[in-house]
């Protein structure tokens, strides 16, 4: 029989997106019994690329996720283009990024990394008992103090610890007594992808081969962000524009649009980029919101994670990394023998103390970067203006050291 100090927890994870799966993998690796509850028949990721800087990628590596199988493009630089001509105005080389920060700067397609997290959570290889997945389980109410979930299908579940990773429209957050304060952003965004084969046929080969995040605009609302993913077979674009242009009111980030709608939104843009847009695929509109930080993330046996805890603008490319960090924190705090140090309740308090200030700081920096590219890590420098979020501060973060400091207080 296991001793009291290494007795595993029964943990429920609400949501099988990137954040929920990351939490499941991190806690599986510590020997806990994990059940993931997903509202849909299957949690298929949608969307385009996502950047996983070293502060996120290091956790993927520590958990044994097959990063190579997720087909990342390793980013080597940032490139700024002139809005009208496309001429390169400046470059920021990342240098020997891996030597400095410990991992590569990986750029994934969301679907590719989601597939590898699914394998790491639910398939046999790797430390810990494989997690259990229950689909068609939409959580409709949550008793945080009792650790009890009620699902739309009439089933219930209880757990020692509940990780609420149910996204930006989190029902769990409401059940914990948190009323989100948010406003519609003055910005909206189109996202789209285009295949490398199509780019070559259009004479846009350099967009595939630059191994870079490339920008047009960014000083004001209009901004285009382009980067390759899926081993360079796909190029992804995020195209920001004033919300007043089409007064998009529909909620979500999966609203279909046409190439003409996309091109017509940016009439003065670089003709080569407009050529890409004319031939783009999977074009979706995305309504953006500005959420104020929540007063707390933890109540009873429940903690919030990812977008449920800290929705942010996409302009720092840190949304996914913050979810990976949240999951990494749970794995570090609820290690196999954590009971020798603290209770579950005390561990959850540590989680909030560890994660909330850092995620809030990056959330606030993402708001500033929405209309000021100089606030973007990589372009930003603490010598330029004190208080800016720097690439060293984000990518060089040592969570283990931070956690030990908190424990020592």
Protein backbone atom coordinates (compact mmCIF):
# COMPACT_ATOMS: atom_id res chain seq x y z
CA UNK A 1 0.00 0.00 0.00
CA UNK A 2 1.28 3.50 -0.76
CA UNK A 3 2.25 5.62 2.20
CA UNK A 4 0.25 8.70 3.11
CA UNK A 5 2.86 11.01 1.62
CA UNK A 6 2.82 9.48 -1.86
CA UNK A 7 -0.86 8.59 -2.09
CA UNK A 8 -2.11 9.86 -5.48
CA UNK A 9 -4.90 12.38 -5.85
CA UNK A 10 -8.09 11.87 -7.82
CA UNK A 11 -8.04 14.90 -10.13
CA UNK A 12 -10.72 16.14 -12.51
CA UNK A 13 -9.76 18.38 -15.41
CA UNK A 14 -12.57 20.33 -17.08
CA UNK A 15 -11.69 20.90 -20.73
CA UNK A 16 -9.48 19.03 -23.20
CA UNK A 17 -7.93 22.00 -24.96
CA UNK A 18 -4.24 22.80 -24.80
CA UNK A 19 -4.39 23.98 -21.18
CA UNK A 20 -6.47 21.09 -19.87
CA UNK A 21 -4.35 18.48 -21.61
CA UNK A 22 -1.15 20.12 -20.35
CA UNK A 23 -2.45 19.96 -16.79
CA UNK A 24 -3.43 16.33 -17.29
CA UNK A 25 0.04 15.41 -18.56
CA UNK A 26 1.88 17.36 -15.84
CA UNK A 27 -0.17 15.74 -13.07
CA UNK A 28 -0.06 12.29 -14.68
CA UNK A 29 3.72 12.48 -14.52
CA UNK A 30 3.43 12.90 -10.73
CA UNK A 31 1.45 9.67 -10.40
CA UNK A 32 -2.02 11.10 -9.84
CA UNK A 33 -5.27 9.63 -11.22
CA UNK A 34 -6.61 12.03 -13.83
CA UNK A 35 -9.98 12.20 -15.56
CA UNK A 36 -10.46 14.80 -18.29
CA UNK A 37 -14.02 15.91 -19.02
CA UNK A 38 -14.66 17.40 -22.47
CA UNK A 39 -17.94 19.05 -23.43
CA UNK A 40 -17.88 17.96 -27.07
CA UNK A 41 -17.73 14.57 -28.74
CA UNK A 42 -14.04 15.21 -29.33
CA UNK A 43 -11.84 18.16 -28.53
CA UNK A 44 -10.46 18.97 -31.95
CA UNK A 45 -8.32 22.10 -31.92
CA UNK A 46 -8.95 24.79 -34.49
CA UNK A 47 -6.89 27.80 -35.40
CA UNK A 48 -3.56 28.63 -36.91
CA UNK A 49 -0.07 28.82 -35.42
CA UNK A 50 1.04 29.33 -31.84
CA UNK A 51 4.44 30.31 -30.55
CA UNK A 52 5.96 28.33 -27.71
CA UNK A 53 8.91 30.29 -26.41
CA UNK A 54 11.30 28.54 -24.02
CA UNK A 55 9.13 29.28 -20.97
CA UNK A 56 6.45 27.05 -22.50
CA UNK A 57 8.55 24.62 -24.53
CA UNK A 58 10.67 23.61 -21.55
CA UNK A 59 7.60 22.11 -19.86
CA UNK A 60 6.63 20.20 -22.99
CA UNK A 61 10.11 18.69 -22.99
CA UNK A 62 10.05 17.93 -19.25
CA UNK A 63 6.73 16.11 -19.61
CA UNK A 64 8.09 13.96 -22.43
CA UNK A 65 5.80 15.38 -25.11
CA UNK A 66 7.13 14.47 -28.56
CA UNK A 67 7.91 18.02 -29.64
CA UNK A 68 9.53 16.92 -32.90
CA UNK A 69 6.39 14.99 -33.89
CA UNK A 70 4.41 18.23 -33.47
CA UNK A 71 6.37 19.53 -36.50
CA UNK A 72 7.54 22.90 -35.16
CA UNK A 73 9.40 25.50 -37.13
CA UNK A 74 12.27 26.77 -34.98
CA UNK A 75 12.10 30.56 -35.04
CA UNK A 76 15.39 32.39 -35.57
CA UNK A 77 14.42 36.06 -35.86
CA UNK A 78 11.74 38.74 -35.92
CA UNK A 79 11.32 40.81 -39.09
CA UNK A 80 9.53 44.17 -39.44
CA UNK A 81 8.22 45.14 -42.91
CA UNK A 82 7.06 48.46 -44.31
CA UNK A 83 3.26 48.40 -44.41
CA UNK A 84 2.90 49.64 -48.00
CA UNK A 85 5.98 48.33 -49.77
CA UNK A 86 6.87 45.22 -47.78
CA UNK A 87 10.49 46.32 -47.58
CA UNK A 88 12.32 44.99 -44.52
CA UNK A 89 12.76 47.83 -42.05
CA UNK A 90 14.48 45.99 -39.22
CA UNK A 91 15.33 42.54 -37.92
CA UNK A 92 15.84 41.18 -34.43
CA UNK A 93 17.97 38.06 -34.49
CA UNK A 94 17.32 35.64 -31.65
CA UNK A 95 20.97 34.55 -31.69
CA UNK A 96 21.83 31.37 -29.83
CA UNK A 97 18.41 31.24 -28.26
CA UNK A 98 18.62 27.63 -27.08
CA UNK A 99 21.98 28.14 -25.36
CA UNK A 100 20.60 31.17 -23.55
CA UNK A 101 17.16 29.92 -22.57
CA UNK A 102 17.39 26.12 -22.68
CA UNK A 103 15.06 25.20 -25.55
CA UNK A 104 14.33 26.25 -29.09
CA UNK A 105 11.70 28.91 -29.85
CA UNK A 106 9.11 26.59 -31.40
CA UNK A 107 6.27 27.65 -33.67
CA UNK A 108 3.51 25.01 -33.88
CA UNK A 109 0.25 24.59 -35.67
CA UNK A 110 -2.31 24.30 -32.87
CA UNK A 111 -3.65 21.01 -34.23
CA UNK A 112 -0.17 19.43 -34.32
CA UNK A 113 0.72 20.20 -30.70
CA UNK A 114 -2.80 19.31 -29.51
CA UNK A 115 -2.41 15.86 -31.07
CA UNK A 116 0.86 15.26 -29.22
CA UNK A 117 -0.62 16.39 -25.91
CA UNK A 118 -3.52 13.96 -26.45
CA UNK A 119 -1.02 11.14 -26.90
CA UNK A 120 0.97 12.18 -23.84
CA UNK A 121 -2.17 12.30 -21.69
CA UNK A 122 -4.05 9.20 -22.79
CA UNK A 123 -1.63 6.72 -24.33
CA UNK A 124 0.57 4.28 -22.45
CA UNK A 125 4.18 5.51 -22.90
CA UNK A 126 5.54 7.82 -20.23
CA UNK A 127 5.50 8.00 -16.47
CA UNK A 128 2.18 7.67 -14.65
CA UNK A 129 -1.08 5.89 -15.37
CA UNK A 130 -2.70 7.13 -18.59
CA UNK A 131 -5.47 9.64 -18.01
CA UNK A 132 -9.13 8.87 -18.66
CA UNK A 133 -11.08 10.92 -21.21
CA UNK A 134 -14.84 11.39 -20.93
CA UNK A 135 -16.41 13.20 -23.89
CA UNK A 136 -19.90 14.70 -24.12
CA UNK A 137 -19.50 15.87 -20.51
CA UNK A 138 -20.39 19.56 -20.39
CA UNK A 139 -19.98 20.89 -16.85
CA UNK A 140 -23.04 22.94 -15.91
CA UNK A 141 -22.39 23.51 -12.21
CA UNK A 142 -19.53 23.22 -9.79
CA UNK A 143 -19.41 23.03 -6.00
CA UNK A 144 -15.89 24.25 -5.31
CA UNK A 145 -15.89 23.49 -1.59
CA UNK A 146 -17.18 19.93 -2.03
CA UNK A 147 -15.13 19.28 -5.17
CA UNK A 148 -18.22 18.17 -7.09
CA UNK A 149 -19.15 18.68 -10.75
CA UNK A 150 -22.59 18.26 -12.33
CA UNK A 151 -22.73 17.62 -16.09
CA UNK A 152 -25.43 18.41 -18.62
CA UNK A 153 -25.93 14.68 -19.29
CA UNK A 154 -26.99 14.19 -15.66
CA UNK A 155 -23.78 12.58 -14.44
CA UNK A 156 -21.77 13.91 -11.49
CA UNK A 157 -18.14 13.59 -10.45
CA UNK A 158 -16.17 14.30 -7.28
CA UNK A 159 -12.43 14.83 -6.98
CA UNK A 160 -9.71 15.79 -4.52
CA UNK A 161 -8.67 18.56 -6.92
CA UNK A 162 -10.47 20.11 -9.89
CA UNK A 163 -8.59 21.97 -12.62
CA UNK A 164 -10.99 24.28 -14.47
CA UNK A 165 -9.51 24.73 -17.94
CA UNK A 166 -12.81 25.54 -19.62
CA UNK A 167 -11.66 28.55 -21.59
CA UNK A 168 -12.45 32.22 -21.94
CA UNK A 169 -16.19 31.63 -21.39
CA UNK A 170 -15.55 29.52 -18.28
CA UNK A 171 -18.68 28.39 -16.43
CA UNK A 172 -16.45 27.18 -13.58
CA UNK A 173 -15.25 30.73 -13.00
CA UNK A 174 -18.85 31.89 -12.49
CA UNK A 175 -19.57 28.99 -10.12
CA UNK A 176 -16.55 30.10 -8.07
CA UNK A 177 -18.17 33.49 -7.57
CA UNK A 178 -16.02 35.41 -10.06
CA UNK A 179 -17.83 37.90 -12.28
CA UNK A 180 -15.60 38.72 -15.26
CA UNK A 181 -15.12 42.37 -16.06
CA UNK A 182 -14.35 42.83 -19.74
CA UNK A 183 -14.93 45.16 -22.64
CA UNK A 184 -14.90 44.67 -26.39
CA UNK A 185 -11.53 45.59 -27.77
CA UNK A 186 -11.21 48.31 -30.37
CA UNK A 187 -9.53 45.59 -32.46
CA UNK A 188 -10.70 42.50 -34.28
CA UNK A 189 -8.58 39.90 -36.05
CA UNK A 190 -8.70 37.67 -39.09
CA UNK A 191 -6.63 34.50 -38.98
CA UNK A 192 -5.82 32.40 -42.01
CA UNK A 193 -3.35 29.86 -43.35
CA UNK A 194 -1.81 29.13 -46.72
CA UNK A 195 0.18 26.11 -47.89
CA UNK A 196 3.85 26.29 -48.77
CA UNK A 197 3.09 24.77 -52.16
CA UNK A 198 0.67 27.58 -52.97
CA UNK A 199 3.18 30.21 -51.80
CA UNK A 200 5.84 28.76 -54.09
CA UNK A 201 3.43 28.88 -57.01
CA UNK A 202 2.77 32.53 -56.20
CA UNK A 203 6.47 33.41 -56.04
CA UNK A 204 6.35 34.02 -52.28
CA UNK A 205 8.97 31.42 -51.33
CA UNK A 206 10.76 33.70 -48.89
CA UNK A 207 7.73 33.70 -46.60
CA UNK A 208 8.34 29.99 -46.06
CA UNK A 209 12.09 30.04 -45.56
CA UNK A 210 12.73 32.98 -43.23
CA UNK A 211 12.21 30.99 -39.98
CA UNK A 212 10.79 34.17 -38.52
CA UNK A 213 7.79 35.92 -37.09
CA UNK A 214 7.21 38.70 -39.62
CA UNK A 215 5.25 41.90 -38.97
CA UNK A 216 3.58 44.60 -41.02
CA UNK A 217 2.34 47.60 -39.05
CA UNK A 218 1.81 47.26 -35.31
CA UNK A 219 2.00 50.92 -34.32
CA UNK A 220 -1.74 51.50 -34.11
CA UNK A 221 -4.49 48.93 -34.54
CA UNK A 222 -3.56 47.57 -37.98
CA UNK A 223 -1.02 44.77 -37.80
CA UNK A 224 -0.21 41.61 -39.77
CA UNK A 225 1.73 38.80 -38.06
CA UNK A 226 2.97 35.93 -40.23
CA UNK A 227 4.92 32.79 -39.31
CA UNK A 228 5.54 29.26 -40.66
CA UNK A 229 4.54 26.05 -38.86
CA UNK A 230 4.02 22.32 -39.56
CA UNK A 231 7.63 21.76 -40.68
CA UNK A 232 7.31 24.76 -42.98
CA UNK A 233 4.39 23.25 -44.92
CA UNK A 234 1.99 25.94 -43.70
CA UNK A 235 2.24 29.69 -43.17
CA UNK A 236 -0.13 31.29 -40.70
CA UNK A 237 -1.28 34.91 -40.52
CA UNK A 238 -3.04 36.97 -37.87
CA UNK A 239 -4.44 40.19 -39.32
CA UNK A 240 -5.61 42.87 -36.85
CA UNK A 241 -7.93 45.71 -37.84
CA UNK A 242 -10.25 48.30 -36.22
CA UNK A 243 -13.40 46.69 -34.82
CA UNK A 244 -15.46 49.56 -36.18
CA UNK A 245 -14.60 48.47 -39.73
CA UNK A 246 -17.26 45.77 -39.77
CA UNK A 247 -18.65 46.11 -36.23
CA UNK A 248 -18.24 42.37 -35.64
CA UNK A 249 -20.49 41.43 -32.74
CA UNK A 250 -20.58 37.65 -32.98
CA UNK A 251 -18.66 35.95 -30.20
CA UNK A 252 -15.92 33.44 -30.90
CA UNK A 253 -12.84 33.06 -33.05
CA UNK A 254 -14.17 30.69 -35.70
CA UNK A 255 -16.41 32.94 -37.84
CA UNK A 256 -15.87 32.20 -41.53
CA UNK A 257 -14.83 34.95 -43.94
CA UNK A 258 -13.81 35.22 -47.60
CA UNK A 259 -10.51 36.25 -49.19
CA UNK A 260 -12.24 39.37 -50.55
CA UNK A 261 -13.37 40.40 -47.06
CA UNK A 262 -9.83 39.93 -45.82
CA UNK A 263 -8.12 41.87 -48.65
CA UNK A 264 -10.68 44.69 -48.64
CA UNK A 265 -9.94 45.32 -44.93
CA UNK A 266 -6.36 46.39 -45.75
CA UNK A 267 -6.47 48.47 -48.97
CA UNK A 268 -3.06 50.15 -48.55
CA UNK A 269 -1.13 47.01 -47.63
CA UNK A 270 1.96 45.56 -49.34
CA UNK A 271 0.81 43.99 -52.64
CA UNK A 272 2.68 40.73 -51.95
CA UNK A 273 0.83 40.28 -48.70
CA UNK A 274 -2.46 41.05 -50.44
CA UNK A 275 -1.59 38.34 -52.98
CA UNK A 276 -1.16 35.90 -50.09
CA UNK A 277 -4.51 36.97 -48.63
CA UNK A 278 -6.29 36.52 -51.95
CA UNK A 279 -5.17 32.90 -51.97
CA UNK A 280 -5.48 32.19 -48.25
CA UNK A 281 -7.41 29.28 -46.78
CA UNK A 282 -9.45 28.72 -43.60
CA UNK A 283 -10.08 32.44 -43.09
CA UNK A 284 -11.81 33.17 -39.79
CA UNK A 285 -12.79 36.35 -37.95
CA UNK A 286 -12.05 36.65 -34.25
CA UNK A 287 -13.68 39.10 -31.84
CA UNK A 288 -11.20 40.32 -29.21
CA UNK A 289 -11.97 41.29 -25.62
CA UNK A 290 -10.01 42.99 -22.89
CA UNK A 291 -10.49 41.18 -19.58
CA UNK A 292 -9.52 42.72 -16.27
CA UNK A 293 -7.54 40.47 -13.91
CA UNK A 294 -9.74 38.30 -11.70
CA UNK A 295 -9.64 38.75 -7.91
CA UNK A 296 -8.65 35.13 -7.29
CA UNK A 297 -8.05 31.86 -9.17
CA UNK A 298 -8.62 29.35 -6.40
CA UNK A 299 -11.60 28.36 -4.29
CA UNK A 300 -12.09 25.22 -2.21
CA UNK A 301 -10.75 22.31 -4.26
CA UNK A 302 -10.77 24.17 -7.58
CA UNK A 303 -8.21 26.19 -9.51
CA UNK A 304 -8.54 28.04 -12.80
CA UNK A 305 -6.03 27.49 -15.59
CA UNK A 306 -5.25 29.05 -18.97
CA UNK A 307 -7.83 31.30 -20.60
CA UNK A 308 -10.26 30.58 -17.75
CA UNK A 309 -7.78 32.31 -15.42
CA UNK A 310 -6.08 35.00 -17.50
CA UNK A 311 -7.52 35.80 -20.95
CA UNK A 312 -5.08 38.01 -22.81
CA UNK A 313 -4.54 39.66 -26.14
CA UNK A 314 -2.53 37.57 -28.61
CA UNK A 315 0.08 40.30 -29.16
CA UNK A 316 2.76 38.85 -26.87
CA UNK A 317 2.36 35.31 -28.31
CA UNK A 318 2.19 34.10 -24.72
CA UNK A 319 -1.36 32.78 -24.26
CA UNK A 320 -0.41 29.14 -24.77
CA UNK A 321 2.86 29.49 -22.87
CA UNK A 322 0.98 30.85 -19.86
CA UNK A 323 -1.27 27.77 -19.94
CA UNK A 324 1.81 25.54 -20.16
CA UNK A 325 3.31 27.41 -17.21
CA UNK A 326 0.08 27.02 -15.21
CA UNK A 327 0.18 23.27 -15.83
CA UNK A 328 3.87 23.14 -15.00
CA UNK A 329 3.18 24.86 -11.69
CA UNK A 330 0.57 22.25 -10.76
CA UNK A 331 3.05 19.48 -11.52
CA UNK A 332 5.74 21.10 -9.39
CA UNK A 333 3.42 21.85 -6.48
CA UNK A 334 1.52 18.56 -6.41
CA UNK A 335 4.57 16.34 -6.73
CA UNK A 336 4.47 12.75 -5.53
CA UNK A 337 5.28 13.50 -1.91
CA UNK A 338 3.75 16.97 -1.61
CA UNK A 339 1.76 15.88 1.47
CA UNK A 340 4.99 15.97 3.46
CA UNK A 341 5.01 19.74 2.92
CA UNK A 342 1.41 20.96 2.69
CA UNK A 343 -2.26 20.08 2.16
CA UNK A 344 -4.16 20.29 -1.13
CA UNK A 345 -5.68 23.59 -0.01
CA UNK A 346 -2.26 25.01 0.85
CA UNK A 347 -0.92 23.76 -2.47
CA UNK A 348 -3.66 25.60 -4.33
CA UNK A 349 -2.80 28.79 -2.46
CA UNK A 350 0.82 28.33 -3.54
CA UNK A 351 -0.39 27.89 -7.14
CA UNK A 352 -2.20 31.22 -7.05
CA UNK A 353 0.74 32.99 -5.41
CA UNK A 354 3.12 31.52 -7.99
CA UNK A 355 1.07 32.09 -11.10
CA UNK A 356 -1.28 35.04 -10.70
CA UNK A 357 1.25 37.93 -10.47
CA UNK A 358 3.32 36.70 -13.41
CA UNK A 359 0.38 35.88 -15.67
CA UNK A 360 -1.27 39.21 -14.81
CA UNK A 361 1.90 41.09 -15.71
CA UNK A 362 2.07 39.36 -19.10
CA UNK A 363 -1.67 39.87 -19.60
CA UNK A 364 -1.21 43.61 -19.05
CA UNK A 365 1.79 43.68 -21.39
CA UNK A 366 -0.32 41.96 -24.06
CA UNK A 367 -2.83 44.84 -23.82
CA UNK A 368 -0.06 47.41 -24.29
CA UNK A 369 1.42 45.52 -27.22
CA UNK A 370 -1.91 45.45 -29.09
CA UNK A 371 -1.17 48.88 -30.58
CA UNK A 372 2.53 49.28 -29.82
CA UNK A 373 4.90 46.74 -31.33
CA UNK A 374 7.76 48.16 -29.26
CA UNK A 375 6.08 46.54 -26.23
CA UNK A 376 6.40 43.09 -27.85
CA UNK A 377 9.06 40.89 -26.24
CA UNK A 378 11.95 40.78 -28.66
CA UNK A 379 11.37 44.33 -29.81
CA UNK A 380 11.17 45.60 -26.21
CA UNK A 381 14.03 46.56 -23.96
CA UNK A 382 14.11 47.62 -20.31
CA UNK A 383 16.72 50.24 -21.26
CA UNK A 384 14.27 51.77 -23.75
CA UNK A 385 11.65 52.38 -21.09
CA UNK A 386 11.65 50.98 -17.53
CA UNK A 387 8.85 48.51 -16.90
CA UNK A 388 8.74 46.99 -20.35
CA UNK A 389 8.42 43.24 -20.50
CA UNK A 390 11.66 41.82 -21.92
CA UNK A 391 12.49 38.58 -23.66
CA UNK A 392 14.86 37.70 -20.80
CA UNK A 393 12.14 38.19 -18.21
CA UNK A 394 9.70 35.98 -20.10
CA UNK A 395 11.89 33.30 -21.67
CA UNK A 396 14.47 33.03 -18.89
CA UNK A 397 11.95 32.53 -16.10
CA UNK A 398 12.89 29.83 -13.56
CA UNK A 399 9.69 28.58 -11.97
CA UNK A 400 11.42 26.12 -9.64
CA UNK A 401 13.48 28.89 -8.08
CA UNK A 402 10.42 31.12 -7.77
CA UNK A 403 8.45 28.33 -6.08
CA UNK A 404 11.24 27.64 -3.58
CA UNK A 405 11.36 31.34 -2.73
CA UNK A 406 7.62 31.33 -2.02
CA UNK A 407 7.90 28.22 0.14
CA UNK A 408 10.64 29.91 2.16
CA UNK A 409 8.54 32.93 3.06
